[in-house]
Amino acid sequence: MTGKTYQVIVRGRFAPLDAGQRAALLARADEHDVFAARFTEEGTVTYERSLLGFTFRCVVRATADDAEDVVTGRAEALAAAAVRGLGAGHGDLTSVATDLDSIKVRQRGR
């Protein structure tokens, strides 16, 4: 059975934060800025100091038969777990996935 690999971006909003959650997220904000963003199987969470929302980037492996909603569902579950790992809740998750097989890289002539 052949497989596919997808890069998925999940965007969401933080659930209402109490003072302790807000302080903990702000203390680690520099570790989660856009420069830390990586597409990995574990995924990475990035957010701005405003703490309004977050972005989660990950790589999801799937079978050729898996529909895109299965792939984004897996990514959203990973995102929810990652945000919980930061000590916060989440809401309003939206996802977009790119099948890596469909990306065509055109080399520039030298």
PDB file of N, CA and C in Angstrom:
ATOM      1  N   MET A   1       0.843  -1.179   0.000  1.00  0.00           N
ATOM      2  CA  MET A   1       0.000   0.000   0.000  1.00  0.00           C
ATOM      3  C   MET A   1       0.887   1.239   0.000  1.00  0.00           C
ATOM      4  N   THR A   2       0.629   2.141  -0.918  1.00  0.00           N
ATOM      5  CA  THR A   2       1.433   3.358  -0.998  1.00  0.00           C
ATOM      6  C   THR A   2       0.924   4.383   0.006  1.00  0.00           C
ATOM      7  N   GLY A   3       1.816   5.254   0.407  1.00  0.00           N
ATOM      8  CA  GLY A   3       1.446   6.284   1.360  1.00  0.00           C
ATOM      9  C   GLY A   3       1.675   7.661   0.784  1.00  0.00           C
ATOM     10  N   LYS A   4       1.126   8.620   1.453  1.00  0.00           N
ATOM     11  CA  LYS A   4       1.291  10.018   1.088  1.00  0.00           C
ATOM     12  C   LYS A   4       1.761  10.774   2.317  1.00  0.00           C
ATOM     13  N   THR A   5       2.364  11.902   2.080  1.00  0.00           N
ATOM     14  CA  THR A   5       2.799  12.771   3.162  1.00  0.00           C
ATOM     15  C   THR A   5       2.208  14.148   2.923  1.00  0.00           C
ATOM     16  N   TYR A   6       1.657  14.722   3.967  1.00  0.00           N
ATOM     17  CA  TYR A   6       1.026  16.039   3.890  1.00  0.00           C
ATOM     18  C   TYR A   6       1.697  16.985   4.861  1.00  0.00           C
ATOM     19  N   GLN A   7       1.852  18.233   4.444  1.00  0.00           N
ATOM     20  CA  GLN A   7       2.192  19.311   5.373  1.00  0.00           C
ATOM     21  C   GLN A   7       0.865  19.955   5.735  1.00  0.00           C
ATOM     22  N   VAL A   8       0.628  20.109   7.028  1.00  0.00           N
ATOM     23  CA  VAL A   8      -0.644  20.658   7.481  1.00  0.00           C
ATOM     24  C   VAL A   8      -0.386  21.849   8.382  1.00  0.00           C
ATOM     25  N   ILE A   9      -1.150  22.899   8.157  1.00  0.00           N
ATOM     26  CA  ILE A   9      -1.134  24.066   9.030  1.00  0.00           C
ATOM     27  C   ILE A   9      -2.502  24.147   9.700  1.00  0.00           C
ATOM     28  N   VAL A  10      -2.488  24.187  11.034  1.00  0.00           N
ATOM     29  CA  VAL A  10      -3.714  24.317  11.819  1.00  0.00           C
ATOM     30  C   VAL A  10      -3.645  25.665  12.527  1.00  0.00           C
ATOM     31  N   ARG A  11      -4.676  26.460  12.349  1.00  0.00           N
ATOM     32  CA  ARG A  11      -4.767  27.739  13.067  1.00  0.00           C
ATOM     33  C   ARG A  11      -5.900  27.638  14.074  1.00  0.00           C
ATOM     34  N   GLY A  12      -5.688  28.262  15.220  1.00  0.00           N
ATOM     35  CA  GLY A  12      -6.715  28.226  16.254  1.00  0.00           C
ATOM     36  C   GLY A  12      -6.596  29.412  17.186  1.00  0.00           C
ATOM     37  N   ARG A  13      -7.554  29.492  18.068  1.00  0.00           N
ATOM     38  CA  ARG A  13      -7.550  30.536  19.080  1.00  0.00           C
ATOM     39  C   ARG A  13      -7.326  29.873  20.432  1.00  0.00           C
ATOM     40  N   PHE A  14      -6.623  30.580  21.301  1.00  0.00           N
ATOM     41  CA  PHE A  14      -6.491  30.085  22.666  1.00  0.00           C
ATOM     42  C   PHE A  14      -7.831  30.248  23.367  1.00  0.00           C
ATOM     43  N   ALA A  15      -8.193  29.277  24.190  1.00  0.00           N
ATOM     44  CA  ALA A  15      -9.360  29.408  25.054  1.00  0.00           C
ATOM     45  C   ALA A  15      -9.040  30.526  26.056  1.00  0.00           C
ATOM     46  N   PRO A  16     -10.052  31.089  26.703  1.00  0.00           N
ATOM     47  CA  PRO A  16      -9.766  32.142  27.690  1.00  0.00           C
ATOM     48  C   PRO A  16      -8.692  31.678  28.679  1.00  0.00           C
ATOM     49  N   LEU A  17      -7.720  32.551  28.887  1.00  0.00           N
ATOM     50  CA  LEU A  17      -6.567  32.239  29.733  1.00  0.00           C
ATOM     51  C   LEU A  17      -6.688  32.915  31.082  1.00  0.00           C
ATOM     52  N   ASP A  18      -6.320  32.188  32.149  1.00  0.00           N
ATOM     53  CA  ASP A  18      -6.242  32.847  33.450  1.00  0.00           C
ATOM     54  C   ASP A  18      -4.863  33.506  33.570  1.00  0.00           C
ATOM     55  N   ALA A  19      -4.638  34.204  34.634  1.00  0.00           N
ATOM     56  CA  ALA A  19      -3.389  34.958  34.797  1.00  0.00           C
ATOM     57  C   ALA A  19      -2.170  34.040  34.780  1.00  0.00           C
ATOM     58  N   GLY A  20      -2.254  32.873  35.402  1.00  0.00           N
ATOM     59  CA  GLY A  20      -1.123  31.940  35.432  1.00  0.00           C
ATOM     60  C   GLY A  20      -0.809  31.380  34.056  1.00  0.00           C
ATOM     61  N   GLN A  21      -1.844  31.015  33.292  1.00  0.00           N
ATOM     62  CA  GLN A  21      -1.623  30.507  31.940  1.00  0.00           C
ATOM     63  C   GLN A  21      -1.005  31.583  31.053  1.00  0.00           C
ATOM     64  N   ARG A  22      -1.540  32.796  31.167  1.00  0.00           N
ATOM     65  CA  ARG A  22      -1.027  33.913  30.370  1.00  0.00           C
ATOM     66  C   ARG A  22       0.447  34.154  30.684  1.00  0.00           C
ATOM     67  N   ALA A  23       0.808  34.172  31.961  1.00  0.00           N
ATOM     68  CA  ALA A  23       2.196  34.416  32.367  1.00  0.00           C
ATOM     69  C   ALA A  23       3.113  33.300  31.851  1.00  0.00           C
ATOM     70  N   ALA A  24       2.656  32.045  31.935  1.00  0.00           N
ATOM     71  CA  ALA A  24       3.478  30.922  31.472  1.00  0.00           C
ATOM     72  C   ALA A  24       3.694  30.994  29.962  1.00  0.00           C
ATOM     73  N   LEU A  25       2.650  31.312  29.203  1.00  0.00           N
ATOM     74  CA  LEU A  25       2.794  31.419  27.751  1.00  0.00           C
ATOM     75  C   LEU A  25       3.695  32.591  27.364  1.00  0.00           C
ATOM     76  N   LEU A  26       3.551  33.713  28.042  1.00  0.00           N
ATOM     77  CA  LEU A  26       4.395  34.872  27.742  1.00  0.00           C
ATOM     78  C   LEU A  26       5.864  34.585  28.073  1.00  0.00           C
ATOM     79  N   ALA A  27       6.107  33.819  29.140  1.00  0.00           N
ATOM     80  CA  ALA A  27       7.486  33.500  29.521  1.00  0.00           C
ATOM     81  C   ALA A  27       8.179  32.656  28.455  1.00  0.00           C
ATOM     82  N   ARG A  28       7.401  31.885  27.682  1.00  0.00           N
ATOM     83  CA  ARG A  28       7.984  31.018  26.661  1.00  0.00           C
ATOM     84  C   ARG A  28       7.697  31.499  25.242  1.00  0.00           C
ATOM     85  N   ALA A  29       7.204  32.705  25.094  1.00  0.00           N
ATOM     86  CA  ALA A  29       6.798  33.201  23.771  1.00  0.00           C
ATOM     87  C   ALA A  29       7.952  33.215  22.775  1.00  0.00           C
ATOM     88  N   ASP A  30       9.139  33.558  23.221  1.00  0.00           N
ATOM     89  CA  ASP A  30      10.282  33.612  22.295  1.00  0.00           C
ATOM     90  C   ASP A  30      10.626  32.236  21.722  1.00  0.00           C
ATOM     91  N   GLU A  31      10.340  31.171  22.470  1.00  0.00           N
ATOM     92  CA  GLU A  31      10.589  29.807  21.987  1.00  0.00           C
ATOM     93  C   GLU A  31       9.555  29.381  20.941  1.00  0.00           C
ATOM     94  N   HIS A  32       8.458  30.123  20.843  1.00  0.00           N
ATOM     95  CA  HIS A  32       7.343  29.748  19.979  1.00  0.00           C
ATOM     96  C   HIS A  32       7.030  30.824  18.940  1.00  0.00           C
ATOM     97  N   ASP A  33       8.033  31.595  18.555  1.00  0.00           N
ATOM     98  CA  ASP A  33       7.784  32.613  17.529  1.00  0.00           C
ATOM     99  C   ASP A  33       7.872  31.970  16.141  1.00  0.00           C
ATOM    100  N   VAL A  34       7.568  32.733  15.130  1.00  0.00           N
ATOM    101  CA  VAL A  34       7.496  32.197  13.774  1.00  0.00           C
ATOM    102  C   VAL A  34       8.835  31.621  13.296  1.00  0.00           C
ATOM    103  N   PHE A  35       9.942  32.082  13.851  1.00  0.00           N
ATOM    104  CA  PHE A  35      11.249  31.565  13.459  1.00  0.00           C
ATOM    105  C   PHE A  35      11.480  30.138  13.976  1.00  0.00           C
ATOM    106  N   ALA A  36      10.667  29.698  14.939  1.00  0.00           N
ATOM    107  CA  ALA A  36      10.767  28.339  15.458  1.00  0.00           C
ATOM    108  C   ALA A  36       9.877  27.366  14.681  1.00  0.00           C
ATOM    109  N   ALA A  37       9.138  27.860  13.716  1.00  0.00           N
ATOM    110  CA  ALA A  37       8.169  27.044  12.981  1.00  0.00           C
ATOM    111  C   ALA A  37       8.878  25.987  12.134  1.00  0.00           C
ATOM    112  N   ARG A  38       8.467  24.743  12.321  1.00  0.00           N
ATOM    113  CA  ARG A  38       9.009  23.632  11.545  1.00  0.00           C
ATOM    114  C   ARG A  38       7.871  22.657  11.253  1.00  0.00           C
ATOM    115  N   PHE A  39       7.929  22.056  10.089  1.00  0.00           N
ATOM    116  CA  PHE A  39       7.008  20.977   9.761  1.00  0.00           C
ATOM    117  C   PHE A  39       7.668  19.678  10.185  1.00  0.00           C
ATOM    118  N   THR A  40       7.224  19.105  11.290  1.00  0.00           N
ATOM    119  CA  THR A  40       7.747  17.837  11.788  1.00  0.00           C
ATOM    120  C   THR A  40       6.569  16.926  12.101  1.00  0.00           C
ATOM    121  N   GLU A  41       6.854  15.649  12.355  1.00  0.00           N
ATOM    122  CA  GLU A  41       5.766  14.732  12.699  1.00  0.00           C
ATOM    123  C   GLU A  41       5.172  15.057  14.064  1.00  0.00           C
ATOM    124  N   GLU A  42       5.961  15.623  14.978  1.00  0.00           N
ATOM    125  CA  GLU A  42       5.446  16.028  16.283  1.00  0.00           C
ATOM    126  C   GLU A  42       4.719  17.364  16.177  1.00  0.00           C
ATOM    127  N   GLY A  43       5.160  18.188  15.245  1.00  0.00           N
ATOM    128  CA  GLY A  43       4.561  19.503  15.040  1.00  0.00           C
ATOM    129  C   GLY A  43       5.165  20.571  15.933  1.00  0.00           C
ATOM    130  N   THR A  44       4.987  21.819  15.527  1.00  0.00           N
ATOM    131  CA  THR A  44       5.441  22.952  16.329  1.00  0.00           C
ATOM    132  C   THR A  44       4.319  23.968  16.449  1.00  0.00           C
ATOM    133  N   VAL A  45       4.224  24.551  17.626  1.00  0.00           N
ATOM    134  CA  VAL A  45       3.239  25.594  17.903  1.00  0.00           C
ATOM    135  C   VAL A  45       3.953  26.934  17.895  1.00  0.00           C
ATOM    136  N   THR A  46       3.400  27.894  17.174  1.00  0.00           N
ATOM    137  CA  THR A  46       3.912  29.257  17.219  1.00  0.00           C
ATOM    138  C   THR A  46       2.777  30.186  17.624  1.00  0.00           C
ATOM    139  N   TYR A  47       3.124  31.275  18.305  1.00  0.00           N
ATOM    140  CA  TYR A  47       2.126  32.265  18.688  1.00  0.00           C
ATOM    141  C   TYR A  47       2.805  33.591  18.946  1.00  0.00           C
ATOM    142  N   GLU A  48       2.009  34.635  18.875  1.00  0.00           N
ATOM    143  CA  GLU A  48       2.514  35.978  19.149  1.00  0.00           C
ATOM    144  C   GLU A  48       2.201  36.350  20.590  1.00  0.00           C
ATOM    145  N   ARG A  49       2.869  37.364  21.066  1.00  0.00           N
ATOM    146  CA  ARG A  49       2.691  37.795  22.453  1.00  0.00           C
ATOM    147  C   ARG A  49       1.284  38.289  22.775  1.00  0.00           C
ATOM    148  N   SER A  50       0.500  38.595  21.762  1.00  0.00           N
ATOM    149  CA  SER A  50      -0.880  39.015  22.011  1.00  0.00           C
ATOM    150  C   SER A  50      -1.721  37.858  22.557  1.00  0.00           C
ATOM    151  N   LEU A  51      -1.283  36.619  22.329  1.00  0.00           N
ATOM    152  CA  LEU A  51      -1.941  35.407  22.804  1.00  0.00           C
ATOM    153  C   LEU A  51      -3.380  35.279  22.322  1.00  0.00           C
ATOM    154  N   LEU A  52      -3.662  35.851  21.174  1.00  0.00           N
ATOM    155  CA  LEU A  52      -5.002  35.713  20.608  1.00  0.00           C
ATOM    156  C   LEU A  52      -5.165  34.361  19.922  1.00  0.00           C
ATOM    157  N   GLY A  53      -4.137  33.924  19.236  1.00  0.00           N
ATOM    158  CA  GLY A  53      -4.239  32.668  18.500  1.00  0.00           C
ATOM    159  C   GLY A  53      -2.891  32.016  18.348  1.00  0.00           C
ATOM    160  N   PHE A  54      -2.900  30.847  17.716  1.00  0.00           N
ATOM    161  CA  PHE A  54      -1.678  30.093  17.511  1.00  0.00           C
ATOM    162  C   PHE A  54      -1.726  29.439  16.133  1.00  0.00           C
ATOM    163  N   THR A  55      -0.564  29.008  15.690  1.00  0.00           N
ATOM    164  CA  THR A  55      -0.436  28.245  14.453  1.00  0.00           C
ATOM    165  C   THR A  55       0.358  26.989  14.773  1.00  0.00           C
ATOM    166  N   PHE A  56      -0.112  25.863  14.258  1.00  0.00           N
ATOM    167  CA  PHE A  56       0.544  24.579  14.467  1.00  0.00           C
ATOM    168  C   PHE A  56       0.911  24.023  13.102  1.00  0.00           C
ATOM    169  N   ARG A  57       2.155  23.630  12.935  1.00  0.00           N
ATOM    170  CA  ARG A  57       2.617  23.060  11.669  1.00  0.00           C
ATOM    171  C   ARG A  57       3.090  21.636  11.924  1.00  0.00           C
ATOM    172  N   CYS A  58       2.670  20.706  11.047  1.00  0.00           N
ATOM    173  CA  CYS A  58       3.104  19.323  11.220  1.00  0.00           C
ATOM    174  C   CYS A  58       3.114  18.593   9.882  1.00  0.00           C
ATOM    175  N   VAL A  59       3.728  17.434   9.901  1.00  0.00           N
ATOM    176  CA  VAL A  59       3.734  16.517   8.769  1.00  0.00           C
ATOM    177  C   VAL A  59       2.875  15.327   9.176  1.00  0.00           C
ATOM    178  N   VAL A  60       1.935  14.953   8.318  1.00  0.00           N
ATOM    179  CA  VAL A  60       1.061  13.807   8.588  1.00  0.00           C
ATOM    180  C   VAL A  60       1.251  12.790   7.475  1.00  0.00           C
ATOM    181  N   ARG A  61       1.552  11.575   7.855  1.00  0.00           N
ATOM    182  CA  ARG A  61       1.648  10.485   6.883  1.00  0.00           C
ATOM    183  C   ARG A  61       0.284   9.801   6.821  1.00  0.00           C
ATOM    184  N   ALA A  62      -0.122   9.440   5.607  1.00  0.00           N
ATOM    185  CA  ALA A  62      -1.429   8.830   5.410  1.00  0.00           C
ATOM    186  C   ALA A  62      -1.343   7.784   4.313  1.00  0.00           C
ATOM    187  N   THR A  63      -2.338   6.937   4.260  1.00  0.00           N
ATOM    188  CA  THR A  63      -2.408   5.983   3.163  1.00  0.00           C
ATOM    189  C   THR A  63      -2.989   6.703   1.956  1.00  0.00           C
ATOM    190  N   ALA A  64      -2.837   6.107   0.809  1.00  0.00           N
ATOM    191  CA  ALA A  64      -3.383   6.696  -0.417  1.00  0.00           C
ATOM    192  C   ALA A  64      -4.905   6.785  -0.358  1.00  0.00           C
ATOM    193  N   ASP A  65      -5.538   5.951   0.474  1.00  0.00           N
ATOM    194  CA  ASP A  65      -6.998   5.937   0.580  1.00  0.00           C
ATOM    195  C   ASP A  65      -7.552   6.955   1.571  1.00  0.00           C
ATOM    196  N   ASP A  66      -6.703   7.543   2.410  1.00  0.00           N
ATOM    197  CA  ASP A  66      -7.180   8.497   3.415  1.00  0.00           C
ATOM    198  C   ASP A  66      -7.634   9.790   2.750  1.00  0.00           C
ATOM    199  N   ALA A  67      -8.807  10.244   3.107  1.00  0.00           N
ATOM    200  CA  ALA A  67      -9.325  11.517   2.602  1.00  0.00           C
ATOM    201  C   ALA A  67      -8.641  12.669   3.331  1.00  0.00           C
ATOM    202  N   GLU A  68      -8.695  13.848   2.735  1.00  0.00           N
ATOM    203  CA  GLU A  68      -8.038  15.011   3.336  1.00  0.00           C
ATOM    204  C   GLU A  68      -8.612  15.333   4.714  1.00  0.00           C
ATOM    205  N   ASP A  69      -9.917  15.093   4.935  1.00  0.00           N
ATOM    206  CA  ASP A  69     -10.482  15.391   6.253  1.00  0.00           C
ATOM    207  C   ASP A  69      -9.927  14.458   7.333  1.00  0.00           C
ATOM    208  N   VAL A  70      -9.506  13.251   6.960  1.00  0.00           N
ATOM    209  CA  VAL A  70      -8.841  12.347   7.907  1.00  0.00           C
ATOM    210  C   VAL A  70      -7.475  12.920   8.279  1.00  0.00           C
ATOM    211  N   VAL A  71      -6.772  13.410   7.286  1.00  0.00           N
ATOM    212  CA  VAL A  71      -5.448  13.994   7.498  1.00  0.00           C
ATOM    213  C   VAL A  71      -5.552  15.236   8.388  1.00  0.00           C
ATOM    214  N   THR A  72      -6.469  16.133   8.060  1.00  0.00           N
ATOM    215  CA  THR A  72      -6.602  17.352   8.870  1.00  0.00           C
ATOM    216  C   THR A  72      -7.119  17.027  10.268  1.00  0.00           C
ATOM    217  N   GLY A  73      -7.940  15.998  10.386  1.00  0.00           N
ATOM    218  CA  GLY A  73      -8.403  15.576  11.712  1.00  0.00           C
ATOM    219  C   GLY A  73      -7.249  15.115  12.589  1.00  0.00           C
ATOM    220  N   ARG A  74      -6.334  14.354  12.001  1.00  0.00           N
ATOM    221  CA  ARG A  74      -5.142  13.920  12.754  1.00  0.00           C
ATOM    222  C   ARG A  74      -4.307  15.120  13.171  1.00  0.00           C
ATOM    223  N   ALA A  75      -4.131  16.060  12.247  1.00  0.00           N
ATOM    224  CA  ALA A  75      -3.334  17.256  12.542  1.00  0.00           C
ATOM    225  C   ALA A  75      -3.994  18.092  13.638  1.00  0.00           C
ATOM    226  N   GLU A  76      -5.315  18.225  13.593  1.00  0.00           N
ATOM    227  CA  GLU A  76      -6.010  19.002  14.622  1.00  0.00           C
ATOM    228  C   GLU A  76      -5.921  18.327  15.987  1.00  0.00           C
ATOM    229  N   ALA A  77      -5.935  16.994  16.017  1.00  0.00           N
ATOM    230  CA  ALA A  77      -5.758  16.281  17.285  1.00  0.00           C
ATOM    231  C   ALA A  77      -4.353  16.527  17.838  1.00  0.00           C
ATOM    232  N   LEU A  78      -3.341  16.515  16.961  1.00  0.00           N
ATOM    233  CA  LEU A  78      -1.970  16.823  17.387  1.00  0.00           C
ATOM    234  C   LEU A  78      -1.865  18.256  17.896  1.00  0.00           C
ATOM    235  N   ALA A  79      -2.519  19.188  17.195  1.00  0.00           N
ATOM    236  CA  ALA A  79      -2.488  20.595  17.609  1.00  0.00           C
ATOM    237  C   ALA A  79      -3.126  20.775  18.976  1.00  0.00           C
ATOM    238  N   ALA A  80      -4.282  20.140  19.189  1.00  0.00           N
ATOM    239  CA  ALA A  80      -4.970  20.244  20.479  1.00  0.00           C
ATOM    240  C   ALA A  80      -4.081  19.714  21.607  1.00  0.00           C
ATOM    241  N   ALA A  81      -3.419  18.576  21.358  1.00  0.00           N
ATOM    242  CA  ALA A  81      -2.521  18.011  22.377  1.00  0.00           C
ATOM    243  C   ALA A  81      -1.330  18.921  22.642  1.00  0.00           C
ATOM    244  N   ALA A  82      -0.786  19.524  21.590  1.00  0.00           N
ATOM    245  CA  ALA A  82       0.363  20.419  21.755  1.00  0.00           C
ATOM    246  C   ALA A  82      -0.015  21.658  22.553  1.00  0.00           C
ATOM    247  N   VAL A  83      -1.175  22.205  22.304  1.00  0.00           N
ATOM    248  CA  VAL A  83      -1.620  23.389  23.047  1.00  0.00           C
ATOM    249  C   VAL A  83      -1.907  23.022  24.507  1.00  0.00           C
ATOM    250  N   ARG A  84      -2.503  21.852  24.722  1.00  0.00           N
ATOM    251  CA  ARG A  84      -2.699  21.385  26.108  1.00  0.00           C
ATOM    252  C   ARG A  84      -1.356  21.231  26.803  1.00  0.00           C
ATOM    253  N   GLY A  85      -0.346  20.758  26.056  1.00  0.00           N
ATOM    254  CA  GLY A  85       0.999  20.615  26.612  1.00  0.00           C
ATOM    255  C   GLY A  85       1.610  21.942  27.030  1.00  0.00           C
ATOM    256  N   LEU A  86       1.134  23.023  26.421  1.00  0.00           N
ATOM    257  CA  LEU A  86       1.580  24.363  26.815  1.00  0.00           C
ATOM    258  C   LEU A  86       0.800  24.888  28.018  1.00  0.00           C
ATOM    259  N   GLY A  87      -0.206  24.139  28.451  1.00  0.00           N
ATOM    260  CA  GLY A  87      -1.006  24.553  29.601  1.00  0.00           C
ATOM    261  C   GLY A  87      -2.194  25.410  29.240  1.00  0.00           C
ATOM    262  N   ALA A  88      -2.668  25.329  28.011  1.00  0.00           N
ATOM    263  CA  ALA A  88      -3.789  26.158  27.571  1.00  0.00           C
ATOM    264  C   ALA A  88      -4.826  25.298  26.857  1.00  0.00           C
ATOM    265  N   GLY A  89      -5.986  25.873  26.662  1.00  0.00           N
ATOM    266  CA  GLY A  89      -7.035  25.234  25.874  1.00  0.00           C
ATOM    267  C   GLY A  89      -7.082  25.873  24.501  1.00  0.00           C
ATOM    268  N   HIS A  90      -7.986  25.378  23.660  1.00  0.00           N
ATOM    269  CA  HIS A  90      -8.054  25.883  22.296  1.00  0.00           C
ATOM    270  C   HIS A  90      -9.504  25.974  21.829  1.00  0.00           C
ATOM    271  N   GLY A  91      -9.684  26.643  20.713  1.00  0.00           N
ATOM    272  CA  GLY A  91     -10.986  26.711  20.057  1.00  0.00           C
ATOM    273  C   GLY A  91     -10.811  27.136  18.622  1.00  0.00           C
ATOM    274  N   ASP A  92     -11.878  26.995  17.841  1.00  0.00           N
ATOM    275  CA  ASP A  92     -11.918  27.473  16.450  1.00  0.00           C
ATOM    276  C   ASP A  92     -10.748  26.984  15.601  1.00  0.00           C
ATOM    277  N   LEU A  93     -10.540  25.676  15.527  1.00  0.00           N
ATOM    278  CA  LEU A  93      -9.455  25.143  14.708  1.00  0.00           C
ATOM    279  C   LEU A  93      -9.854  25.112  13.230  1.00  0.00           C
ATOM    280  N   THR A  94      -8.960  25.597  12.383  1.00  0.00           N
ATOM    281  CA  THR A  94      -9.127  25.487  10.938  1.00  0.00           C
ATOM    282  C   THR A  94      -7.811  24.970  10.371  1.00  0.00           C
ATOM    283  N   SER A  95      -7.906  24.143   9.337  1.00  0.00           N
ATOM    284  CA  SER A  95      -6.710  23.503   8.804  1.00  0.00           C
ATOM    285  C   SER A  95      -6.646  23.603   7.299  1.00  0.00           C
ATOM    286  N   VAL A  96      -5.420  23.558   6.798  1.00  0.00           N
ATOM    287  CA  VAL A  96      -5.165  23.450   5.370  1.00  0.00           C
ATOM    288  C   VAL A  96      -4.020  22.452   5.202  1.00  0.00           C
ATOM    289  N   ALA A  97      -4.164  21.543   4.220  1.00  0.00           N
ATOM    290  CA  ALA A  97      -3.162  20.507   4.001  1.00  0.00           C
ATOM    291  C   ALA A  97      -2.660  20.565   2.571  1.00  0.00           C
ATOM    292  N   THR A  98      -1.387  20.252   2.408  1.00  0.00           N
ATOM    293  CA  THR A  98      -0.769  20.178   1.087  1.00  0.00           C
ATOM    294  C   THR A  98      -0.162  18.793   0.916  1.00  0.00           C
ATOM    295  N   ASP A  99      -0.574  18.095  -0.115  1.00  0.00           N
ATOM    296  CA  ASP A  99      -0.001  16.801  -0.459  1.00  0.00           C
ATOM    297  C   ASP A  99       1.383  17.072  -1.051  1.00  0.00           C
ATOM    298  N   LEU A 100       2.426  16.588  -0.397  1.00  0.00           N
ATOM    299  CA  LEU A 100       3.785  16.893  -0.840  1.00  0.00           C
ATOM    300  C   LEU A 100       4.091  16.326  -2.221  1.00  0.00           C
ATOM    301  N   ASP A 101       3.395  15.263  -2.624  1.00  0.00           N
ATOM    302  CA  ASP A 101       3.600  14.709  -3.965  1.00  0.00           C
ATOM    303  C   ASP A 101       3.144  15.677  -5.055  1.00  0.00           C
ATOM    304  N   SER A 102       2.243  16.579  -4.704  1.00  0.00           N
ATOM    305  CA  SER A 102       1.702  17.496  -5.711  1.00  0.00           C
ATOM    306  C   SER A 102       2.545  18.760  -5.893  1.00  0.00           C
ATOM    307  N   ILE A 103       3.553  18.931  -5.053  1.00  0.00           N
ATOM    308  CA  ILE A 103       4.398  20.124  -5.153  1.00  0.00           C
ATOM    309  C   ILE A 103       5.459  19.889  -6.212  1.00  0.00           C
ATOM    310  N   LYS A 104       5.495  20.749  -7.165  1.00  0.00           N
ATOM    311  CA  LYS A 104       6.487  20.666  -8.233  1.00  0.00           C
ATOM    312  C   LYS A 104       7.556  21.730  -7.977  1.00  0.00           C
ATOM    313  N   VAL A 105       8.782  21.307  -7.867  1.00  0.00           N
ATOM    314  CA  VAL A 105       9.883  22.232  -7.661  1.00  0.00           C
ATOM    315  C   VAL A 105      10.592  22.406  -8.984  1.00  0.00           C
ATOM    316  N   ARG A 106      10.650  23.622  -9.430  1.00  0.00           N
ATOM    317  CA  ARG A 106      11.304  23.912 -10.696  1.00  0.00           C
ATOM    318  C   ARG A 106      12.688  24.493 -10.401  1.00  0.00           C
ATOM    319  N   GLN A 107      13.690  23.855 -10.907  1.00  0.00           N
ATOM    320  CA  GLN A 107      15.070  24.314 -10.695  1.00  0.00           C
ATOM    321  C   GLN A 107      15.341  25.486 -11.643  1.00  0.00           C
ATOM    322  N   ARG A 108      16.024  26.465 -11.156  1.00  0.00           N
ATOM    323  CA  ARG A 108      16.419  27.600 -11.987  1.00  0.00           C
ATOM    324  C   ARG A 108      17.710  27.248 -12.692  1.00  0.00           C
ATOM    325  N   GLY A 109      17.806  27.652 -13.936  1.00  0.00           N
ATOM    326  CA  GLY A 109      19.041  27.424 -14.705  1.00  0.00           C
ATOM    327  C   GLY A 109      20.175  28.258 -14.152  1.00  0.00           C
ATOM    328  N   ARG A 110      21.360  27.725 -14.294  1.00  0.00           N
ATOM    329  CA  ARG A 110      22.535  28.470 -13.778  1.00  0.00           C
ATOM    330  C   ARG A 110      23.295  29.071 -14.907  1.00  0.00           C
TER     331      ARG A 110
END
